[in-house]
PDB file of C-alpha atoms in Angstrom:
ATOM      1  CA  UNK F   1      -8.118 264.421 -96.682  1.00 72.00           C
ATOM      2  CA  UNK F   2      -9.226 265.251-100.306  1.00 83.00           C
ATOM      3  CA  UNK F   3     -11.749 263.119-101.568  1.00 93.00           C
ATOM      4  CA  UNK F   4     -11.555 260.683-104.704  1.00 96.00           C
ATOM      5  CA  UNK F   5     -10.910 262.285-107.500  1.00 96.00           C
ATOM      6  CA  UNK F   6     -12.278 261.793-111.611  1.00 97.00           C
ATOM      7  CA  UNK F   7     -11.125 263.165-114.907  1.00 97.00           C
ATOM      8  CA  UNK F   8     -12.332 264.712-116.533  1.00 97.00           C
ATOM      9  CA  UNK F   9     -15.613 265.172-115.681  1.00 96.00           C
ATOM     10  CA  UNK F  10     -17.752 265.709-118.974  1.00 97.00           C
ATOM     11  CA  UNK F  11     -16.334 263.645-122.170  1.00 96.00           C
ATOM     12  CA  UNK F  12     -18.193 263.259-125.588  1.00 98.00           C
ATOM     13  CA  UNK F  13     -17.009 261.350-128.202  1.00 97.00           C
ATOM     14  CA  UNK F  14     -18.131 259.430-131.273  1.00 97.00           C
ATOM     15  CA  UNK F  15     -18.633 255.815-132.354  1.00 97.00           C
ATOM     16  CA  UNK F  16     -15.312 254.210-133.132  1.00 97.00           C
ATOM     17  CA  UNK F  17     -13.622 256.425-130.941  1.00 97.00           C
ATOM     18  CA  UNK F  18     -11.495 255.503-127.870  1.00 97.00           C
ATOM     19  CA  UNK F  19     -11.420 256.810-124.191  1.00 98.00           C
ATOM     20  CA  UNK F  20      -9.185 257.156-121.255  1.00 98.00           C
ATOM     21  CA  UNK F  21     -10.984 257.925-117.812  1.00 98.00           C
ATOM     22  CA  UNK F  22      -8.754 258.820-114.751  1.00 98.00           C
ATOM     23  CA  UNK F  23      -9.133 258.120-111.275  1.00 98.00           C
ATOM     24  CA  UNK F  24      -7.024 259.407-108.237  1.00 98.00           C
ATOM     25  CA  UNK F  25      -8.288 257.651-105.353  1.00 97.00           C
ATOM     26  CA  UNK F  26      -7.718 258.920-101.405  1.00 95.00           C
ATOM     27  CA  UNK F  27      -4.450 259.046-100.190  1.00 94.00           C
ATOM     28  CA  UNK F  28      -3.144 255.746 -98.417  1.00 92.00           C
ATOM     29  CA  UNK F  29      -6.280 253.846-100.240  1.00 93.00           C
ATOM     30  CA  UNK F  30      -4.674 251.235-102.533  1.00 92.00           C
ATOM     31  CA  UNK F  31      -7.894 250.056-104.133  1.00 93.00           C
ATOM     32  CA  UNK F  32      -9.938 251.043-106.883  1.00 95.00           C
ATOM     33  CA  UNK F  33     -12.949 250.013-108.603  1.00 95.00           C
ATOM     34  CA  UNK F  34     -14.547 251.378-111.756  1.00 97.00           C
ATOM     35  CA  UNK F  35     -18.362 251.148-112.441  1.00 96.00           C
ATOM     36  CA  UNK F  36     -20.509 252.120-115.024  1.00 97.00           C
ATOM     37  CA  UNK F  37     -23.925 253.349-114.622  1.00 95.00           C
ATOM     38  CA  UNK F  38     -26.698 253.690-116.894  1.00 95.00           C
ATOM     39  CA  UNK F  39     -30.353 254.347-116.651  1.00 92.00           C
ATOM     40  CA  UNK F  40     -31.594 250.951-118.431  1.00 90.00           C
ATOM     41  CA  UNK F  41     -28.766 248.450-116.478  1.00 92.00           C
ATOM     42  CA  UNK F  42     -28.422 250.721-113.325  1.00 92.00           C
ATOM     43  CA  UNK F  43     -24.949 250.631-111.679  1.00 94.00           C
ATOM     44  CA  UNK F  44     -22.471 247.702-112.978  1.00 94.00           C
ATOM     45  CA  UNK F  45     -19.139 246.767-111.350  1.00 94.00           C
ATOM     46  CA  UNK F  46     -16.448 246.677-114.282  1.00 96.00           C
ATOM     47  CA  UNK F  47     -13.338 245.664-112.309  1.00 92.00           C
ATOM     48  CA  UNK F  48     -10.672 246.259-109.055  1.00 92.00           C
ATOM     49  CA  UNK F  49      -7.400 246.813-108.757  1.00 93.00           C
ATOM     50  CA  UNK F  50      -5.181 246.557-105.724  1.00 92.00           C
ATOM     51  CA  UNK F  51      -1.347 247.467-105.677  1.00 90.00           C
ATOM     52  CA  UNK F  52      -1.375 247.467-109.576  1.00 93.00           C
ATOM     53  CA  UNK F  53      -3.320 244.211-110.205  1.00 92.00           C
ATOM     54  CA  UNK F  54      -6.608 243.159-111.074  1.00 92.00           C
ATOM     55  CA  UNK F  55      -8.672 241.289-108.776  1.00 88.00           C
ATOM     56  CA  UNK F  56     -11.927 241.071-110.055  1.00 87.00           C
ATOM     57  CA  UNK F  57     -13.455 241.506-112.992  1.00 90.00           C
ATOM     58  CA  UNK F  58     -16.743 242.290-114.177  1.00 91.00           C
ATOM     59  CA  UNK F  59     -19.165 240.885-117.364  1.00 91.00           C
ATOM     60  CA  UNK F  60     -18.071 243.990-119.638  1.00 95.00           C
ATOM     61  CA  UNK F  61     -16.509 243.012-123.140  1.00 96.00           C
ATOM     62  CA  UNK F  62     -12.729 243.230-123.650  1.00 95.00           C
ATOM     63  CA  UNK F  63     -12.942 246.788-125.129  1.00 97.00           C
ATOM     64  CA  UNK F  64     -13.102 247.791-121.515  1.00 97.00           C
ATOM     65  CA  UNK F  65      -9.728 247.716-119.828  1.00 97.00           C
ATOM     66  CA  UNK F  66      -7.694 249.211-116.978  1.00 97.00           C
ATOM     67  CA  UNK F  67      -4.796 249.631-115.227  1.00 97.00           C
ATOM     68  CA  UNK F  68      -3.144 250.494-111.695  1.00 97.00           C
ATOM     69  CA  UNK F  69      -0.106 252.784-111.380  1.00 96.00           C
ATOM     70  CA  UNK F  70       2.581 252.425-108.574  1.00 95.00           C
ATOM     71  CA  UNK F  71       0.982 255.854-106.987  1.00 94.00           C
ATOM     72  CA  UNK F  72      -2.068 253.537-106.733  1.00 95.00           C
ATOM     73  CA  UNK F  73      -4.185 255.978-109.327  1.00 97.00           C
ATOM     74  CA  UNK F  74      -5.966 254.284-111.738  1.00 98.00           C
ATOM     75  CA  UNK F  75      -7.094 254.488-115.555  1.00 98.00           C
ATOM     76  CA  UNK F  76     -10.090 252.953-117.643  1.00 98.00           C
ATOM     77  CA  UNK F  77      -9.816 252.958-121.134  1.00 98.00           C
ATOM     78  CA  UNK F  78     -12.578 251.862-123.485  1.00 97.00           C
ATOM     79  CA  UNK F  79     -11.956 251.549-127.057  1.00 95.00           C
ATOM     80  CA  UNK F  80     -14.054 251.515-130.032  1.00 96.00           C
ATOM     81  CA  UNK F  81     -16.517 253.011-128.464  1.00 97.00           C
ATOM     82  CA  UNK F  82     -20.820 252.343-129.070  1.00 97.00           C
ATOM     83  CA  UNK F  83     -23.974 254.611-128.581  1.00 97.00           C
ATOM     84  CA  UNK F  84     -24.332 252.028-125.807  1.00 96.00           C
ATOM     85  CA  UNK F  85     -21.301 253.168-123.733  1.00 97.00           C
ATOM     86  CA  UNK F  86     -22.668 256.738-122.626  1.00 98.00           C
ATOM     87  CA  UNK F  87     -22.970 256.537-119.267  1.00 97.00           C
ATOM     88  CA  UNK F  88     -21.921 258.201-115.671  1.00 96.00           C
ATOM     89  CA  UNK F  89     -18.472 255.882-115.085  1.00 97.00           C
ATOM     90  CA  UNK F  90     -18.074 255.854-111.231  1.00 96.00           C
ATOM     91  CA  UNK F  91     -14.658 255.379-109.388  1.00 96.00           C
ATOM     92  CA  UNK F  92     -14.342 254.138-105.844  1.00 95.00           C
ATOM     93  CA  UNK F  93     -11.307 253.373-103.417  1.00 95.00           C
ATOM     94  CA  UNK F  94     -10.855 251.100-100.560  1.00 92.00           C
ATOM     95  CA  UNK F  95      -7.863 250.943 -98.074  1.00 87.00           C
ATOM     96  CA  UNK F  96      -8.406 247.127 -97.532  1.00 78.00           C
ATOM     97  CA  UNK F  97      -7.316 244.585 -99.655  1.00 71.00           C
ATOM     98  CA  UNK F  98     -10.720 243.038-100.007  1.00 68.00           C
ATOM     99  CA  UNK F  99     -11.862 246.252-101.446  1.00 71.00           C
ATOM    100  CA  UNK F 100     -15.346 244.870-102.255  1.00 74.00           C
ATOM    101  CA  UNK F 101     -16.308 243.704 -99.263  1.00 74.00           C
ATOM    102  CA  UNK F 102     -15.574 247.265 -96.964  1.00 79.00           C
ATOM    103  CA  UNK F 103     -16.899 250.477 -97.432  1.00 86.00           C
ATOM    104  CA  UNK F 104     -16.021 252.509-100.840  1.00 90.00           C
ATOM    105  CA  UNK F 105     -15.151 255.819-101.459  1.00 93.00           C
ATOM    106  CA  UNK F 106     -16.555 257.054-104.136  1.00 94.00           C
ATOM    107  CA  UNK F 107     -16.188 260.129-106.623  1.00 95.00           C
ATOM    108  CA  UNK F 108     -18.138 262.218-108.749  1.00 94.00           C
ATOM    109  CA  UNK F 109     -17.826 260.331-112.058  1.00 95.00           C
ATOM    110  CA  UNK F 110     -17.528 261.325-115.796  1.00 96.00           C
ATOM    111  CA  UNK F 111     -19.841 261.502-117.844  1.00 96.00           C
ATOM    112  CA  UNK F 112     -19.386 260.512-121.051  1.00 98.00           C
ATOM    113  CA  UNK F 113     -21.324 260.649-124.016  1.00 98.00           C
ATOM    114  CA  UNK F 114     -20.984 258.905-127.252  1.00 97.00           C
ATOM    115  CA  UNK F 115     -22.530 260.617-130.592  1.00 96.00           C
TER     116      UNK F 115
ATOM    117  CA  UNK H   1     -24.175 233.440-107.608  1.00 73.00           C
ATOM    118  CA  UNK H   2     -25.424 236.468-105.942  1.00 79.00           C
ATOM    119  CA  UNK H   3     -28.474 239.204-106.529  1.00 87.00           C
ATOM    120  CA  UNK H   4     -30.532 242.009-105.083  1.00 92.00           C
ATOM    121  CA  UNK H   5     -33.837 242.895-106.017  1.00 95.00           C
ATOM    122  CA  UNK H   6     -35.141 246.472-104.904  1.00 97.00           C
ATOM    123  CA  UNK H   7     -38.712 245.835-104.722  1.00 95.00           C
ATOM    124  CA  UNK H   8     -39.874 249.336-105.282  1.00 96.00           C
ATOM    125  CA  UNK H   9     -38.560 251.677-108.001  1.00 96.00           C
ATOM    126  CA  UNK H  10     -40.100 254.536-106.318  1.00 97.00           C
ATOM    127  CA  UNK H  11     -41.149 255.174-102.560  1.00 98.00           C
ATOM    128  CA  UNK H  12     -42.914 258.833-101.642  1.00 98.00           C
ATOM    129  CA  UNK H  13     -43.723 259.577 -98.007  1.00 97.00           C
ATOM    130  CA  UNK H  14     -44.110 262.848 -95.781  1.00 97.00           C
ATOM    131  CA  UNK H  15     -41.875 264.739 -94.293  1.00 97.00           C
ATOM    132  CA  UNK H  16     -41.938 263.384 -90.790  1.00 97.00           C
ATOM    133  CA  UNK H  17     -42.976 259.984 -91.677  1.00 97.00           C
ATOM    134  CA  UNK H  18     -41.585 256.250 -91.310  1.00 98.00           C
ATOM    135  CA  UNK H  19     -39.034 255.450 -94.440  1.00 98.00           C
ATOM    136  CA  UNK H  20     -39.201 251.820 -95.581  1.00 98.00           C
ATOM    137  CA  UNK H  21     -36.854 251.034 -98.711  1.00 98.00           C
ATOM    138  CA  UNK H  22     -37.244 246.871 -99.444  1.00 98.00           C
ATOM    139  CA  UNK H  23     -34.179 244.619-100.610  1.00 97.00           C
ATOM    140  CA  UNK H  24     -33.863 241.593-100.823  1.00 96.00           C
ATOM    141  CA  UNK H  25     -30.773 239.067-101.603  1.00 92.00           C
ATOM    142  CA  UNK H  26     -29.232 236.194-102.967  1.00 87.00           C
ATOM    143  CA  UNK H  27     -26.064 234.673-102.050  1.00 79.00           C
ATOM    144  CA  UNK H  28     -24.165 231.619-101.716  1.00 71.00           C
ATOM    145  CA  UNK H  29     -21.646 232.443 -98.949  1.00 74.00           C
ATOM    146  CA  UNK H  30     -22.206 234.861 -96.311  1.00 76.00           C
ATOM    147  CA  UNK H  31     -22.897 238.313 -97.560  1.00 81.00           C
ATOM    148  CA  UNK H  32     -21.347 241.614 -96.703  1.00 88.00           C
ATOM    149  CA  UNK H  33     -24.698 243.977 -97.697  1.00 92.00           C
ATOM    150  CA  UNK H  34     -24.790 247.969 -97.708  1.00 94.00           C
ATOM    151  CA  UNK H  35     -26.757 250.562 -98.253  1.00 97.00           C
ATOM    152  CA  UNK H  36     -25.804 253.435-100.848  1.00 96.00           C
ATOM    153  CA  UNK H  37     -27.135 256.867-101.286  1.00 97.00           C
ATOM    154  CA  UNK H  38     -26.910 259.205-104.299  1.00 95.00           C
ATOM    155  CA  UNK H  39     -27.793 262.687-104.137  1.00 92.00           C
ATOM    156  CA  UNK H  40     -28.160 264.355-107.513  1.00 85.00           C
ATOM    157  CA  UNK H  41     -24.793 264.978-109.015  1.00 77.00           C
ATOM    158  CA  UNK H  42     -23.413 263.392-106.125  1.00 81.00           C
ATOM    159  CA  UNK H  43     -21.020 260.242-105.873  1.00 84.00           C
ATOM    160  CA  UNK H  44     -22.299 257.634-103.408  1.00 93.00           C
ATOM    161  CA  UNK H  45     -21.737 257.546 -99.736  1.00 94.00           C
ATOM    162  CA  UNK H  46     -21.792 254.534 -97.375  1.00 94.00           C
ATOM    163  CA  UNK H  47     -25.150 254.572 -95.377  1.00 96.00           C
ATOM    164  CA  UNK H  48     -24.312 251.402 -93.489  1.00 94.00           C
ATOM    165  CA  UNK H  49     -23.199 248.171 -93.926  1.00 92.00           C
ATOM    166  CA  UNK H  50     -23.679 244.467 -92.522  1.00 90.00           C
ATOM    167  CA  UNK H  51     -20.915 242.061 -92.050  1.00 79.00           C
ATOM    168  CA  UNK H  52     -22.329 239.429 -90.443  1.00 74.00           C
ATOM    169  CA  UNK H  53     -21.477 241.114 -86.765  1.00 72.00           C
ATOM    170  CA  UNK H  54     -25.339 242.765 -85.527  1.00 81.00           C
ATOM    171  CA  UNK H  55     -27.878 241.952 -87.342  1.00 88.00           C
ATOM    172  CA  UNK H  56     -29.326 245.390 -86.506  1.00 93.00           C
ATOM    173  CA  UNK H  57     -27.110 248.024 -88.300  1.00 94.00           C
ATOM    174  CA  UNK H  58     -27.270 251.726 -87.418  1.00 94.00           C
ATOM    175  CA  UNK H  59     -25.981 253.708 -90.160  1.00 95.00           C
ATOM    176  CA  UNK H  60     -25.890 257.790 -90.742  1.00 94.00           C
ATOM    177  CA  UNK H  61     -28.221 260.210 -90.723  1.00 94.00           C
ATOM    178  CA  UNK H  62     -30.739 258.065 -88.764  1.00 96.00           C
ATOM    179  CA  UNK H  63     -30.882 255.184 -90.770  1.00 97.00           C
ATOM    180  CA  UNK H  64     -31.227 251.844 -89.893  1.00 97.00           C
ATOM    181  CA  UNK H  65     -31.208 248.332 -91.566  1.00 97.00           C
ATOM    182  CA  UNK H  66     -32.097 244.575 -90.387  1.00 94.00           C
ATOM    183  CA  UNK H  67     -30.904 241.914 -91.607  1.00 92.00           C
ATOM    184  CA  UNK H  68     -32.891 238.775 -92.168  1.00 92.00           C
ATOM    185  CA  UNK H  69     -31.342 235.946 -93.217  1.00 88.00           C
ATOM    186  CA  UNK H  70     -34.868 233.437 -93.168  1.00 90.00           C
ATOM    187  CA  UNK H  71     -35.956 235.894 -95.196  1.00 92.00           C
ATOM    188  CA  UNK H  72     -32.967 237.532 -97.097  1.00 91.00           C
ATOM    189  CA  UNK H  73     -33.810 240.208 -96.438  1.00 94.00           C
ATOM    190  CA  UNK H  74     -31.869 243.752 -95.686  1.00 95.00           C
ATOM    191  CA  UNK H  75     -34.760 246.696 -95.745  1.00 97.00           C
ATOM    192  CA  UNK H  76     -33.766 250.199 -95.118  1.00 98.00           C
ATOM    193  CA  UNK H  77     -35.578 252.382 -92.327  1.00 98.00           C
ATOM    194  CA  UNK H  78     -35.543 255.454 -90.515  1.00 98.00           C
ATOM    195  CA  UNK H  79     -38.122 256.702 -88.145  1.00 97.00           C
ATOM    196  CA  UNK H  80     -38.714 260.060 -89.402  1.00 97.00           C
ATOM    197  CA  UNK H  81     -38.273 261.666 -93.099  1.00 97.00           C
ATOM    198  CA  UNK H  82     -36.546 264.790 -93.474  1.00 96.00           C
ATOM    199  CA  UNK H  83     -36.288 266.591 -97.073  1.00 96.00           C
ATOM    200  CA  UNK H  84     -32.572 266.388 -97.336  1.00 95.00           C
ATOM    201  CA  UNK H  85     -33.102 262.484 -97.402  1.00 96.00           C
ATOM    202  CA  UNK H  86     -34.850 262.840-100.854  1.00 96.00           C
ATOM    203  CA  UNK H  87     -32.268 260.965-103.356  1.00 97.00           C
ATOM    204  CA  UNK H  88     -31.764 257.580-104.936  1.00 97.00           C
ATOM    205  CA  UNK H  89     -30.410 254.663-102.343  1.00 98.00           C
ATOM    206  CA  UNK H  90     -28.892 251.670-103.478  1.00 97.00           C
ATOM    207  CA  UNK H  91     -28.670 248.045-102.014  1.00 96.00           C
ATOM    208  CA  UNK H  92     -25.433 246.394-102.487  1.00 94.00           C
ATOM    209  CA  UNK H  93     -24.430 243.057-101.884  1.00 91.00           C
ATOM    210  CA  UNK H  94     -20.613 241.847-102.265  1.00 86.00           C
ATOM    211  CA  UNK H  95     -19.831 237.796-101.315  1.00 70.00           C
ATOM    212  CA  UNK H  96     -16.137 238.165 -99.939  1.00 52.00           C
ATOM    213  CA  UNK H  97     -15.213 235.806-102.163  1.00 55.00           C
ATOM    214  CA  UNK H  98     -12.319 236.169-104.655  1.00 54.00           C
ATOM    215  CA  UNK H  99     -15.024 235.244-107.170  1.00 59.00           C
ATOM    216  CA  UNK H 100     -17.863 237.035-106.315  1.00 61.00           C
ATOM    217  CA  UNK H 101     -18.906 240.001-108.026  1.00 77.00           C
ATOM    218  CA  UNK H 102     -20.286 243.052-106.160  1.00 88.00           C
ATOM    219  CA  UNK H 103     -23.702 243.325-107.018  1.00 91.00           C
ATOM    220  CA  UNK H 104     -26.196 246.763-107.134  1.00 93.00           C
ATOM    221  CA  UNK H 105     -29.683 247.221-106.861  1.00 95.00           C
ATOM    222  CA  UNK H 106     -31.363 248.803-109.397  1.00 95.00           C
ATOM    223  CA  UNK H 107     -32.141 251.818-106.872  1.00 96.00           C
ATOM    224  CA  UNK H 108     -35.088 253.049-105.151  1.00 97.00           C
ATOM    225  CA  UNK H 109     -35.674 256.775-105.922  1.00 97.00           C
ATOM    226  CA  UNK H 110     -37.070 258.574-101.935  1.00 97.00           C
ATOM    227  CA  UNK H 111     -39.470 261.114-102.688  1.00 97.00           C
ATOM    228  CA  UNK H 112     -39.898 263.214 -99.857  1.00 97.00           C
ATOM    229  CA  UNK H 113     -43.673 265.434 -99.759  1.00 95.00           C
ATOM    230  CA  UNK H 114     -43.636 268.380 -97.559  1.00 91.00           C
TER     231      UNK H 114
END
């Protein structure tokens, strides 16, 4: 079974910019979790999604959003984007419902970096 | 609300040696806690987890973790250090709840000396 997959891998972009992160999670696993992780704050949950809706959210400001598709692959899309957001943006999917509370899959991230 | 503290930023001990990685918790329903690792360029993988079944959890690669609800407690162990365990591990605790947050250690960096 292929792991959980991230695109793509390296981004840069600059301040003001916006940003779409992908996220194909393991086959038959219909949740998905986004995280950011940064040297200073460490690893912080940004939201879940299960079958296409979002069931928890994280303290990140509204310029962070995502979305679910049918196919249960997910998106993250920050906009107007700060120094602050360069970090290593971590996917992970579930099969339960309760996707927070059972083991995650995760994958190997993208980096992005904001000039 | 919930929160883990990873008491040490850093741990070094010899190949061949006792690993002890120290977290402690915070929560107001019964926890589900787990144990992260992170090799270099690596995603995470699931060391072990607690959900309230044994209190001793056996995980991969030899690991182990107790948990210790007088003292919130959830420390990491494993009898003997091998070099391949050298990586960053990560305590995680998650409430269940609809609105709990999943919460992550800051991460304790294993340094393993030959």
């Amino acid at each position: 079974k292929a792991g959980v997959t991230q695109t793509p891998r390296y981004l840069i972009k600059t301040r003001g910019q916006q940003v779409t992160l992908s996220c194909s999670p393991i086959s038959g696993h219909r949740s998905v979790s986004w995280y950011q992780q940064t040297p200073g704050q460490g690893l912080q949950f940004l939201f879940e999604y299960f079958s296409e809706t979002q069931r928890n959210k994280g303290n990140f400001p509204g310029r962070f959003s995502g979305r679910q598709f049918s196919n249960s692959r997910s998106e993250m899309n920050v906009s107007t984007l700060e120094l602050g957001d360069s970090a290593l943006y971590l996917c992970a999917s579930s099969p339960l419902a309760g996707g927070l509370s059972g083991e995650q899959f995760f994958g190997p991230g993208t980096r992005l970096t904001v000039l | 609300a919930q929160s883990v503290t990873q008491l040490d930023s850093h741990v070094s001990v010899s190949e061949g040696t006792p690993v002890l990685l120290r977290c402690n918790y915070s929560s107001s329903y019964s926890p589900s806690l787990f144990w992260y690792v992170q090799h270099p360029n690596k995603g995470l993988q699931l060391l072990l987890k607690y959900t309230s079944a044994a209190t001793l959890v056996k995980g991969i690669n030899g690991f182990e973790a107790e948990f210790k609800k007088s003292e919130t407690s959830f420390h990491l162990t494993k009898p003997s250090a091998h070099m391949s365990d050298a990586a960053e591990y990560f305590c995680v605790v998650s409430g269940g709840n609809r609105d709990d947050k999943i919460i992550f250690g800051k991460g304790t960096r294993l340094h393993i000396l030959p």
